[in-house]
XYZ file of C-alpha atoms in Angstrom:
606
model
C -58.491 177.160 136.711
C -61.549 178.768 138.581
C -61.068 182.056 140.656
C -64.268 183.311 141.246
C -67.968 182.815 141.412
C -69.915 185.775 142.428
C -73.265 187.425 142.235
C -74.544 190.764 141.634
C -76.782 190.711 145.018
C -75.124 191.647 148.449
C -76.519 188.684 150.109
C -74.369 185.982 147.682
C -71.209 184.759 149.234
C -68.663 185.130 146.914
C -66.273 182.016 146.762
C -63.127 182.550 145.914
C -60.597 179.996 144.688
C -57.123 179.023 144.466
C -54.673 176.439 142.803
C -54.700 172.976 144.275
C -57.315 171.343 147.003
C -60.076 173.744 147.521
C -62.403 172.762 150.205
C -65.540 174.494 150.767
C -67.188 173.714 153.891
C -70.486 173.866 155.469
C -71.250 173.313 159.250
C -74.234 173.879 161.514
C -74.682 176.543 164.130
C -75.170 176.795 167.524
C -78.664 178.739 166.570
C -79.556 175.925 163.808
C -82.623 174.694 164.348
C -83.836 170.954 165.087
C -85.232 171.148 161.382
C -82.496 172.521 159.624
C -79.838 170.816 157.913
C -76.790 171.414 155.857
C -78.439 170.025 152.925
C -79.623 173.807 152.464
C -75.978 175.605 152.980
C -75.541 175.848 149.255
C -72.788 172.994 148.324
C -75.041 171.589 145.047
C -76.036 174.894 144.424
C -72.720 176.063 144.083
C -71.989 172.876 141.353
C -75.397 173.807 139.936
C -74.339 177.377 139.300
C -70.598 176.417 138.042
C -72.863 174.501 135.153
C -75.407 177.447 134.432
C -72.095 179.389 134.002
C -70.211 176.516 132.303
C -73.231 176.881 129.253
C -75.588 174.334 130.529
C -78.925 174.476 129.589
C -81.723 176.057 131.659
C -85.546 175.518 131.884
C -88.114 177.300 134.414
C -87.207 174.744 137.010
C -83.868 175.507 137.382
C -82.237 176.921 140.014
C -80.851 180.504 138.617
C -84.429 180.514 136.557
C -86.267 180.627 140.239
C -88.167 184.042 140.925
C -86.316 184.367 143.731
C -82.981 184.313 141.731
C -83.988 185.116 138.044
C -82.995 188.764 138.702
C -79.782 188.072 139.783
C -76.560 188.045 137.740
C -73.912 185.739 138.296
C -70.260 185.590 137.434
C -67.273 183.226 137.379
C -63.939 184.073 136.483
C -61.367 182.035 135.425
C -58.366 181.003 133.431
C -58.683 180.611 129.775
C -56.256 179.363 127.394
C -53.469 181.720 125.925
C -55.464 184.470 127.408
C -53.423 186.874 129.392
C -56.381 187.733 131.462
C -59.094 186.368 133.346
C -62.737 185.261 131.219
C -65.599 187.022 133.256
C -68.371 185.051 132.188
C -71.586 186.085 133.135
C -75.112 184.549 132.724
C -78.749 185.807 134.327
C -81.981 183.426 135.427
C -84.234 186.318 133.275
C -82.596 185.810 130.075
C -80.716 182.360 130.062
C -79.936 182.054 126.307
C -77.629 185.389 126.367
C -74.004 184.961 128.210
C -71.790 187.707 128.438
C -68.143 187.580 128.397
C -65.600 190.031 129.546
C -63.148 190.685 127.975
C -64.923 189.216 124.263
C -63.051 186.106 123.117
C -64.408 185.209 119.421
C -63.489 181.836 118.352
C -60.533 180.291 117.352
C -60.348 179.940 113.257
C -60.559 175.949 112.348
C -57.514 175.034 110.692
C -58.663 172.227 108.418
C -61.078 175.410 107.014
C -58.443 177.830 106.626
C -56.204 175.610 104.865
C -58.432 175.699 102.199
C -58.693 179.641 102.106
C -55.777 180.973 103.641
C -52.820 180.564 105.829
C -54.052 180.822 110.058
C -52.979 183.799 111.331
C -50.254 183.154 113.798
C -47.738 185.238 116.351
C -44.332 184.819 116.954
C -43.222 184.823 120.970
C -39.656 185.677 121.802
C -37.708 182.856 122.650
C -40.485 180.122 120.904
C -39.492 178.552 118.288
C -42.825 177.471 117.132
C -45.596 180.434 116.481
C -48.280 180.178 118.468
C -51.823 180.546 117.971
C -53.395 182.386 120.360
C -57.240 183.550 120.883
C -58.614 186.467 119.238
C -59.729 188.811 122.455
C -61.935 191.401 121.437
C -62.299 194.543 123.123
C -64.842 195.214 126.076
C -67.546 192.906 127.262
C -69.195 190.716 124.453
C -72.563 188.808 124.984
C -73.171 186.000 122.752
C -75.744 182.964 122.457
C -75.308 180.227 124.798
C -74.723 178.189 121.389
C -71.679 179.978 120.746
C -70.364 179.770 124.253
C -70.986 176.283 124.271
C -69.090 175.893 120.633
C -65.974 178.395 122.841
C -65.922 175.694 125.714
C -65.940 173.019 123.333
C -62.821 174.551 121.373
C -60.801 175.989 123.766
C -61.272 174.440 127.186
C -61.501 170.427 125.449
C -59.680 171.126 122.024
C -62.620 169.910 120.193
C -62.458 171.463 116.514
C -64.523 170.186 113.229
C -66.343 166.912 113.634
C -66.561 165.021 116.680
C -69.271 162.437 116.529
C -70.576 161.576 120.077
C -68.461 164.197 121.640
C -69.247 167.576 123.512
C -68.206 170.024 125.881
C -70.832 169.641 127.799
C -71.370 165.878 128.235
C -67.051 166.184 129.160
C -68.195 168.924 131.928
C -70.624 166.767 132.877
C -67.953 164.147 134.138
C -65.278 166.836 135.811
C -68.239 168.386 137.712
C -70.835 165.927 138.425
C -74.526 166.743 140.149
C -75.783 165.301 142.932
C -79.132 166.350 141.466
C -78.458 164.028 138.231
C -77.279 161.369 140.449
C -73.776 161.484 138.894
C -72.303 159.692 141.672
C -74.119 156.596 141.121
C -71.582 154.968 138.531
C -68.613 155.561 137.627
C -68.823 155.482 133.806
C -72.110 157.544 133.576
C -72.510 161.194 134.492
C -76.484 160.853 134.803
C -78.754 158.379 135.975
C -79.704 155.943 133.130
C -77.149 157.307 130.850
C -76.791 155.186 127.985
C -73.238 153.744 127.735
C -72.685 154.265 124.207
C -73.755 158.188 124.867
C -71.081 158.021 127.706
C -68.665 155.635 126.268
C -66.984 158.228 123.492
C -66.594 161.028 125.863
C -64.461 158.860 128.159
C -62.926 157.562 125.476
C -61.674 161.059 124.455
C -60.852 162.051 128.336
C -58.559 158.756 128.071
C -57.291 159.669 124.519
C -58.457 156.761 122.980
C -60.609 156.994 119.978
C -63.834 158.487 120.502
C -65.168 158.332 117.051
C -64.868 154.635 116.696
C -66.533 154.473 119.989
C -69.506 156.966 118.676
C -70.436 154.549 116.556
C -71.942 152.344 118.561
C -74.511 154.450 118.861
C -75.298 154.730 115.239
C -76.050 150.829 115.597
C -78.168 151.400 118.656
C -80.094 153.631 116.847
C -80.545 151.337 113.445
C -81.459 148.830 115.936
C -84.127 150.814 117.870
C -85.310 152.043 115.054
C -85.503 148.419 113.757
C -87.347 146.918 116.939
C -90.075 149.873 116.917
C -90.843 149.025 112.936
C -90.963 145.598 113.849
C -93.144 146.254 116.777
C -95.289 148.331 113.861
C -95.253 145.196 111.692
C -96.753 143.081 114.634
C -99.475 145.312 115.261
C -102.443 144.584 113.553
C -103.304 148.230 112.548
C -100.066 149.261 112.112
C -98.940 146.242 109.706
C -101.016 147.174 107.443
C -99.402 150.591 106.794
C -95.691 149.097 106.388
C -96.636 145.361 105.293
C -94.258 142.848 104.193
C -91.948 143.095 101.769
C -92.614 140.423 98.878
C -96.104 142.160 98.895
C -95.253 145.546 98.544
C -92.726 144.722 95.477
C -95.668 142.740 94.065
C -97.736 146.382 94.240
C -94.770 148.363 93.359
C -94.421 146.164 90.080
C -98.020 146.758 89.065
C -97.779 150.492 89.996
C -94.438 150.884 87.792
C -96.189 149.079 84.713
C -98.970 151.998 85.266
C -96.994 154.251 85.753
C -94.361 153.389 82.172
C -98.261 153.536 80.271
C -99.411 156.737 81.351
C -95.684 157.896 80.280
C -96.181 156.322 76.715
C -99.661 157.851 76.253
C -97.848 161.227 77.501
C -94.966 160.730 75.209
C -97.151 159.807 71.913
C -99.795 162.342 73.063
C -100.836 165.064 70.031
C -103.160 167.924 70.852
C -105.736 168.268 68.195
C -106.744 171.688 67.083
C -110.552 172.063 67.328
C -110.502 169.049 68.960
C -114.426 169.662 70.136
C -115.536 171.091 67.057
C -114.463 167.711 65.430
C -116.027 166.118 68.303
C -119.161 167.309 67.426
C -119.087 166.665 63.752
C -118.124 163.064 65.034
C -121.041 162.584 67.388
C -123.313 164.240 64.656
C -122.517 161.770 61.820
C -123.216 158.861 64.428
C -126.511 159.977 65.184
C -127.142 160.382 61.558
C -125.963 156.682 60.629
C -128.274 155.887 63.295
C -131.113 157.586 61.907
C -130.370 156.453 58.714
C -130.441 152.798 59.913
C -133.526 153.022 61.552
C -135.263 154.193 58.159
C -133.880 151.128 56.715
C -135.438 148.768 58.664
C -138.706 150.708 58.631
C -138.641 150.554 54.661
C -137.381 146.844 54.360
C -140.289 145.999 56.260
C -142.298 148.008 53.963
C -140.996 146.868 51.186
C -141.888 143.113 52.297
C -145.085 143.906 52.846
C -145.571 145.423 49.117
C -144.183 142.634 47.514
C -146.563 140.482 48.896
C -149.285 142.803 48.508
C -148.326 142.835 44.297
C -148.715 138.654 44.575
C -152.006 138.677 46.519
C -153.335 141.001 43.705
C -155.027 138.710 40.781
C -158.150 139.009 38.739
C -161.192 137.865 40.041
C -163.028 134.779 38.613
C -166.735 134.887 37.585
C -167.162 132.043 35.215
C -167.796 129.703 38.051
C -171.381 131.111 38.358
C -172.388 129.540 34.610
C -171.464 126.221 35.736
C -173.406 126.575 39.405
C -176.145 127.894 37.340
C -176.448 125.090 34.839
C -176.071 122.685 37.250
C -179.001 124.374 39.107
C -180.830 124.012 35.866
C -180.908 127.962 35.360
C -180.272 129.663 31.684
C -178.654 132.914 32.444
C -179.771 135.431 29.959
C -176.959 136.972 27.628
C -177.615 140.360 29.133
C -176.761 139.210 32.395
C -173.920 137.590 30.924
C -172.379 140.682 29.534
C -172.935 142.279 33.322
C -170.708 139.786 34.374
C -168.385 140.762 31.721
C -167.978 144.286 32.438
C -168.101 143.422 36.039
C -164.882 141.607 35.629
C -163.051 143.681 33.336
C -163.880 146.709 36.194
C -162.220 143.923 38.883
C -159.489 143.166 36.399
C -158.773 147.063 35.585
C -158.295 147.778 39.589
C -156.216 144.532 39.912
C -153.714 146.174 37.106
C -154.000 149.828 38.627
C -153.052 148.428 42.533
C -149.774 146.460 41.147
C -148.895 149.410 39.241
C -148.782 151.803 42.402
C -147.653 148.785 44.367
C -144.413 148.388 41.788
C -144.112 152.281 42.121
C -144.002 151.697 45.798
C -141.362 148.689 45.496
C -139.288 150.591 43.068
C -139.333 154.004 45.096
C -138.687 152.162 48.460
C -135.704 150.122 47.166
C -134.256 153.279 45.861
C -134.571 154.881 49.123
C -132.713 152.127 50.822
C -129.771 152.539 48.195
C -129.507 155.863 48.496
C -128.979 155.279 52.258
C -126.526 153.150 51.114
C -124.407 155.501 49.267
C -125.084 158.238 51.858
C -124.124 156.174 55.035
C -121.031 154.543 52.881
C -120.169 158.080 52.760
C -120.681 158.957 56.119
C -118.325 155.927 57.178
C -116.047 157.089 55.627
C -115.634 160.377 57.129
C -116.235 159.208 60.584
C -113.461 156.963 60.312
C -111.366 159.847 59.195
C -112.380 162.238 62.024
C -111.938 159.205 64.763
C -108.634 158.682 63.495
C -107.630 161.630 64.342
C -109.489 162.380 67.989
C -107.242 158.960 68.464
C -104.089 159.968 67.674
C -104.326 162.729 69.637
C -106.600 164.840 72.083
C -107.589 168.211 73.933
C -105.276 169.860 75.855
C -107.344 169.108 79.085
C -107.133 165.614 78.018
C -103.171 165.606 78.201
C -103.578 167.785 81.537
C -105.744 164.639 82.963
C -102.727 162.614 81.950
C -100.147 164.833 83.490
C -102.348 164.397 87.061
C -103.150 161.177 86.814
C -99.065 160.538 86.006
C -98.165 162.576 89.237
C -100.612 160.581 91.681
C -99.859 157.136 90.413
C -96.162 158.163 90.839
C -97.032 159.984 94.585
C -98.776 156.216 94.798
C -95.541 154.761 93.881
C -93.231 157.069 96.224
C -95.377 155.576 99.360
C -95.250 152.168 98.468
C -91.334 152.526 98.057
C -90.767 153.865 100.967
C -93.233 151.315 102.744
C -91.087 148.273 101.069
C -87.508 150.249 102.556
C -89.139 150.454 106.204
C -90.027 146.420 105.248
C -87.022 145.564 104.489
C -85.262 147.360 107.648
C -87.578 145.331 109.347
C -86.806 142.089 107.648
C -83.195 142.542 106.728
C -81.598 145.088 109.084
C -81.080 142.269 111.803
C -78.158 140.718 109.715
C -76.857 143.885 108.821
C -77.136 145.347 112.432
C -75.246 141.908 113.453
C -72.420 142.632 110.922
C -71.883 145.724 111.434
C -71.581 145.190 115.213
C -69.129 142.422 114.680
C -66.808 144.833 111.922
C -67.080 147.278 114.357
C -66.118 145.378 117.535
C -62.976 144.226 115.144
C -62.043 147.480 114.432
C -62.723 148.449 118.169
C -60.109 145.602 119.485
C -57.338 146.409 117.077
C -57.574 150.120 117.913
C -57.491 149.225 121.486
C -54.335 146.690 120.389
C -52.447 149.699 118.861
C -53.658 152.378 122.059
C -52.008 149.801 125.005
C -49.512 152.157 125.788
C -52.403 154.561 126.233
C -54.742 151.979 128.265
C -51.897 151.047 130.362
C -50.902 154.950 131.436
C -54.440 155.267 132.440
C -54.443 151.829 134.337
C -51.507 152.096 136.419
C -52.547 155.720 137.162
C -55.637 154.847 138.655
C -53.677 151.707 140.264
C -51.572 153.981 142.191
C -54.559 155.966 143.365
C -56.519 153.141 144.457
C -53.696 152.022 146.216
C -53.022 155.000 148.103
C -56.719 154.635 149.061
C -56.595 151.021 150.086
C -52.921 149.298 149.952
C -51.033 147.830 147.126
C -52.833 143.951 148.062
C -56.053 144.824 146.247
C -56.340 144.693 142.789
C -57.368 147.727 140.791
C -57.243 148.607 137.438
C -59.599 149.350 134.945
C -60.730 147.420 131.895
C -61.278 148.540 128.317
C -62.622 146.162 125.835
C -64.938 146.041 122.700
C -68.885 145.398 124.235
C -71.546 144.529 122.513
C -73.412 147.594 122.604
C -71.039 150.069 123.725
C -66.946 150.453 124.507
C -66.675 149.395 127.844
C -64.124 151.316 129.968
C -64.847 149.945 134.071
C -62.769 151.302 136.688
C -62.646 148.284 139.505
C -61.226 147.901 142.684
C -61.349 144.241 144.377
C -63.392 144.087 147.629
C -66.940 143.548 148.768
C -69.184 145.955 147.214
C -70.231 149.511 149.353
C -71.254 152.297 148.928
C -67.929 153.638 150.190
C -65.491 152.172 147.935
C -67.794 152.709 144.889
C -67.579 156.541 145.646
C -63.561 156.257 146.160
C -63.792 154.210 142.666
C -65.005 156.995 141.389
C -62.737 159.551 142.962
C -60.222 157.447 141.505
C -61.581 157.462 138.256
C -62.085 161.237 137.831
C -59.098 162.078 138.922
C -57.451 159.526 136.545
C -59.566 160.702 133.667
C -58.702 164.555 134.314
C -55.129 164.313 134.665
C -54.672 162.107 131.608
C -56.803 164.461 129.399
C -54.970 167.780 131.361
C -51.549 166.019 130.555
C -52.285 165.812 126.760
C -54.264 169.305 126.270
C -58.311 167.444 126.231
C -59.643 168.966 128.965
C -58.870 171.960 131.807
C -57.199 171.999 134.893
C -59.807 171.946 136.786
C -61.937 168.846 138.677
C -65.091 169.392 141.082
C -67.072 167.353 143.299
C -70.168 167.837 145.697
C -69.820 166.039 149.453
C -71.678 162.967 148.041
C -67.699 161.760 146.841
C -67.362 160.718 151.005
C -71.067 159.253 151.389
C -70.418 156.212 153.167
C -66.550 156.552 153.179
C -64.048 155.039 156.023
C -62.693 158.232 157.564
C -58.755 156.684 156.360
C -60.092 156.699 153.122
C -61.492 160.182 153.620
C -58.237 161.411 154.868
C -56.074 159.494 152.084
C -58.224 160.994 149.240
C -57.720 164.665 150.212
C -53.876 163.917 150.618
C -54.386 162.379 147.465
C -56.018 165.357 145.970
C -53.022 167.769 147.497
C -50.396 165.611 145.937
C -51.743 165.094 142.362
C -52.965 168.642 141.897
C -49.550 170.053 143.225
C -47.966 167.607 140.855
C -50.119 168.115 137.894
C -50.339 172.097 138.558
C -54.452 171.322 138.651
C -57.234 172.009 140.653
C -59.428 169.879 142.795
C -62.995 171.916 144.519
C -64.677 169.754 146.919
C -67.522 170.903 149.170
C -67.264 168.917 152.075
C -69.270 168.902 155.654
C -68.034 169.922 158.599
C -68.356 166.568 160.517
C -66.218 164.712 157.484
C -63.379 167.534 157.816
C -63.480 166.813 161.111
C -62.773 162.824 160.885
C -59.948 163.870 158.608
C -58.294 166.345 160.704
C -58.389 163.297 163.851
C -56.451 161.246 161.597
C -53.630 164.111 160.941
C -54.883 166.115 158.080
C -53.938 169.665 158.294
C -57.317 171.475 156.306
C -56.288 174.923 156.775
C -54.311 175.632 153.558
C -57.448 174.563 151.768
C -59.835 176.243 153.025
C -61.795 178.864 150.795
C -64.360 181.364 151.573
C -66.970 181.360 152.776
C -67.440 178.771 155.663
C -71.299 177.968 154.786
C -73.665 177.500 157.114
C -77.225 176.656 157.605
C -78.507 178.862 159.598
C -81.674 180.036 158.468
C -81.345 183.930 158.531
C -77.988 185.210 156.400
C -76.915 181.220 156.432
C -76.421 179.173 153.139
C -74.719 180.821 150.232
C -77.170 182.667 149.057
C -77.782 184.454 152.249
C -81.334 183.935 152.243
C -83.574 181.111 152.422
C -86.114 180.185 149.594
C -88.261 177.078 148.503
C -86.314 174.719 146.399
C-alpha cells in the first residue's frame, strides 16, 4: 500500500494514507476568488507526482522538472513485498534519472538464471513449510538509475521476471493510476489517448491473467504490416521506386552481378604473381617495337627490290646499225672510219649496260638477303615474345591481383545492396499473404487459449457483473467480452444503456477495480488502485454514492487500497444520499485559495 507522499519544502502538504477508501478532497474558500478554481488545489498533481515517484519518465515540461519545483525532493513511502519495513523512495526535478531508496532493496535473483548456476538462496520461517524468498535489503539509503527502479517495480510490485513481450511495469501503473493529463479516462481499455490496442491489449491481458504473450504478438504483425504499407508506399513513389524496385528485376540484376562476381573469384583463384613482372614487361613491349621496325624495313626493301628488278630488264644494249640502212637509203656512203666510231661507240654503251646489271644484281642479291635475315631474326623474336606473353598471362603483378581483390569487394558491396533491395521487394510483394496467415494462426491460437482460460474470463466477468450491478441494478446487462480481433485481443468492459459520459466513467470504475483485484488476488499487481476526480465527471449522484460504498466494501474485502481525489461539491451529493465520508478522509483538505492553498502551498504557472 501507499503511506506517504511528502516533500522536502515546508510549504508541501504532506498526504498521508491509510488502508481502504482514501479520499482526498479539495473545496473552495470563502476568500477564493471569482477566478480561481479547484482545478489548481493539487488533485492531478498529486497522481502526477505518485508517477514521477512510481519511475515514470520525466522531460523539462514536467511538473517536478518546473523551476519552481526542480529543487525540491519528494518522497513516498510505502509497502513493499516481504519487506519488513517501509521503501522510502525518493526522486528530485534537478536530477530525474537518479532515485534513491531507503532502506536499499537490490533485486531479486531470476530463478530460471540461477538454475543454471546455482541453487536461489532461500530462508526458512518458523511455522512455513515452504522457504521463502525474500528481498535482499541492503543497508542505508541506496540511489540507483531510474532503469533499475523501473526493472524493481517491474519484479516485485507486478511479478514480472525474464521475458515479457509487450509487458511493463509502467504501462500496468499506467492503468491502476491513470492521468487526467493523458486523458486516461477516455476509454476503458486504453490508459492514454490514442493508445494502440495491441500496445494495451497484453498488459490487460496479464492484469486478467490471461496470456499476455500471445496477445503481444499482435503487435509484431502490426509492425510487419506497417512496415509493409510504408515500403509499399516507397514502391509507389516515383523516386522512391526506383531505390527498392520490383522484384523479378532485381533477381534479373542480382543474377548478372553473381556471374561477375563467380569470374572475378576464378581470375583470383587461378591468379600467379610473376616475379619481375615489369622487367618482363618491358622486354615484351621492346621486342614488339622491334618486330615493328623490322616490318617496316621489309616493305621499304620489297619495294626496292621491285624496282631493281625492273631496272636489270630495262637495261639492254643500244642499237646503232639502224643508221647504215637510213644512210643508204638517203643515198650516203658512210666512210669506214666513221664506221669503226660507231663501233667503239657501242661497245662503250654495251660495257655500261653490263656494269649497271652487275651493281643492279648486287643490289637484288644484297636486298633479298636483308629481307631473309629479317626473317630469321623476327622468327626469332616470335618466338620469345610468345614465351614472355605466356607468362604475363598466366599470371600478373601484385598490384594487378590487388585491383582484383577491390574490384571483388565492390561488385560484392554491389551485390549486398541489390539483395537487400530484392528482400524489401519481396516484403512488399509477398508479406501481404504472410501477414494474412499469420494473423489467422494467430487468432486460432488466440481462441483456443481463450477456450482453455474460461474459468479465468468468467471470474473476471461476473466480478465486474456484480460491480456494475451494485452501480445500476441486476436488470442491465454487464459483462465484459474477450475475443480474438483482428488487430489486437479485444477485452471490452460493457454495461447496457444509452451511452454518457457518466456510465462510461462508472464502466471504467468498474473495470479497474475488476482488473486490480483479480491481478491482487493472484500476486500480478499491488494493493493499491488510484483515481483523479474525473472517475465522477458526469456521474448520477446514486451512482456516486454506490461507487464509494463500493470502493469501502471491496477494499475491506480484498485488504486493498482505493485513493480518490474527489471535490468538495461531489462529497457533498454523496453524503445527502447517506454516505458517512469521515472515516476516509486523509490529510490535507486542499484548497484553492491562492496564498498557502493547493498542495503545494504556493501558486505557480502550470
Amino acid at each position: 500500500m501507499l503511506r506517504q507522499l511528502r516533500a522536502d519544502d515546508e510549504r508541501f502538504k504532506t498526504v498521508t494514507f491509510q488502508s481502504g477508501l482514501n479520499l482526498l478532497v479539495a473545496e473552495t474558500t470563502d476568500v477564493s476568488r471569482s477566478t480561481d478554481s479547484r482545478n489548481g488545489a493539487g488533485k492531478s498533481s498529486m497522481i502526477e507526482l505518485l508517477h514521477f515517484l512510481l519511475g515514470a519518465r520525466a522531460d523539462a515540461k514536467h511538473l517536478a522538472a518546473r523551476k519552481e519545483l526542480r529543487r525540491i525532493t519528494f518522497t513516498l513511502s510505502l509497502d513493499w513485498p516481504k519487506l519488513r519495513e517501509e521503501l522510502n523512495v525518493s526522486r528530485s526535478g534537478g536530477d530525474v534519472k537518479k532515485v534513491t531508496l531507503d532502506p536499499g532493496v537490490a533485486r531479486r535473483p531470476d530463478p530460471t538464471a540461477l538454475s543454471r548456476i546455482a541453487e536461489p538462496l532461500t530462508l526458512s520461517l518458523p511455522g512455513v513449510g515452504e522457504p521463502e524468498r525474500l528481498p535482499v535489503a541492503v543497508a542505508g539509503s541506496q540511489t540507483v538509475q531510474l532503469t533499475e527502479w523501473q526493472a524493481l517495480i517491474e519484479q516485485n510490485l507486478f511479478g514480472l521476471v525474464g521475458d515479457h513481450p509487450g509487458v511493463s511495469g509502467r504501462a500496468l501503473l499506467s492503468f491502476l493510476i491513470r492521468r487526467v493529463g493523458d486523458h486516461g479516462f477516455n476509454e476503458a481499455v486504453r490508459s492514454f489517448a490514442r493508445q494502440p490496442e495491441g500496445q494495451a491489449a497484453p498488459n490487460l491481458a496479464y492484469l486478467l491473467g490471461l496470456d499476455s504473450t500471445l496477445a503481444a504478438r499482435y503487435q509484431d504483425i502490426s509492425a510487419k504490416k506497417n512496415a509493409r504499407d510504408q515500403l509499399k508506399k516507397a514502391v509507389n513513389d516515383p523516386v522512391w521506386g526506383r531505390v527498392v524496385g520490383k522484384a523479378a528485376d532485381l533477381r534479373g540484376e542480382i543474377a548478372v552481378q553473381s556471374s561477375k562476381i563467380e569470374e572475378l573469384r576464378r581470375q583470383i583463384a587461378a591468379f600467379r604473381v610473376v616475379p619481375q613482372y615489369e622487367v618482363l614487361k618491358e622486354r615484351a613491349d621492346e621486342l614488339t617495337r622491334r618486330i615493328q621496325d623490322l616490318s617496316t624495313q621489309d616493305i621499304i626493301d620489297r619495294r626496292n627490290l621491285d624496282h631493281l628488278e625492273r631496272s636489270v630488264e630495262e637495261a639492254v644494249d643500244p642499237e646503232v646499225r639502224y643508221l647504215e640502212q637510213v644512210y643508204d637509203e638517203l643515198g650516203v656512203t658512210l666512210p669506214q672510219q666513221a664506221l669503226r666510231r660507231f663501233d667503239d661507240v657501242r661497245a662503250f654503251h654495251a660495257a655500261v649496260v653490263r656494269n649497271r646489271r652487275t651493281y643492279l644484281k648486287e643490289e637484288i642479291a644484297e636486298t633479298r638477303q636483308r629481307l631473309d635475315d629479317r626473317k630469321a631474326e623476327r622468327a626469332q623474336l616470335d618466338d620469345e615474345q610468345s614465351g614472355i606473353l605466356k607468362d604475363l598471362n598466366d599470371g600478373g603483378a601484385l598490384e594487378a591481383l590487388t585491383t582484383l581483390q577491390k574490384a571483388l569487394a565492390q561488385e560484392e558491396a554491389t551485390l549486398g545492396a541489390l539483395q537487400h533491395r530484392l528482400e524489401a521487394a519481396q516484403t512488399v510483394e509477398a508479406s501481404s499473404r504472410e501477414i494474412e496467415a499469420a494473423r489467422l494462426e494467430l487468432t486460432r491460437e488466440v481462441d483456443t487459449d481463450l477456450q482453455e482460460r474460461q474459468e479465468q474470463i468468467t471470474r473476471a466477468t461476473v466480478l465486474f457483473n456484480e460491480l456494475a450491478g451494485r452501480l445500476y441494478g441486476s436488470d442491465r446487462p454487464a459483462y465484459l467480452s474477450v475475443e480474438a480481433g483482428r488487430s489486437s485481443l479485444k477485452i471490452t468492459p460493457k454495461i447496457s444503456s444509452d451511452v454518457s459520459q457518466g456510465i462510461n466513467k462508472m464502466s471504467i470504475f468498474c473495470f479497474d477495480l475488476t482488473m486490480a483485484v483479480i491481478a491482487h488476488r493472484e500476486g500480478r499487481a499491488p494493493d493499491f488502485l488510484v483515481h483523479d476526480s474525473h472517475i465522477f465527471d458526469g456521474v448520477d449522484d446514486r451512482q456516486l454514492t454506490r461507487a464509494l460504498e463500493i470502493a469501502v466494501d471491496v477494499t475491506a474485502a480484498e485488504d486493498m487500497q482505493y485513493i480518490v481525489t474527489i471535490n468538495e461539491d461531489d462529497l457533498a451529493k454523496a453524503r445527502n444520499l447517506g454516505f458517512d465520508p469521515a472515516p476516509y478522509l486523509v490529510e490535507p483538505l486542499l484548497t484553492d485559495a491562492y496564498e498557502g492553498g493547493g498542495l503545494f502551498g504556493f501558486r505557480f504557472e502550470q
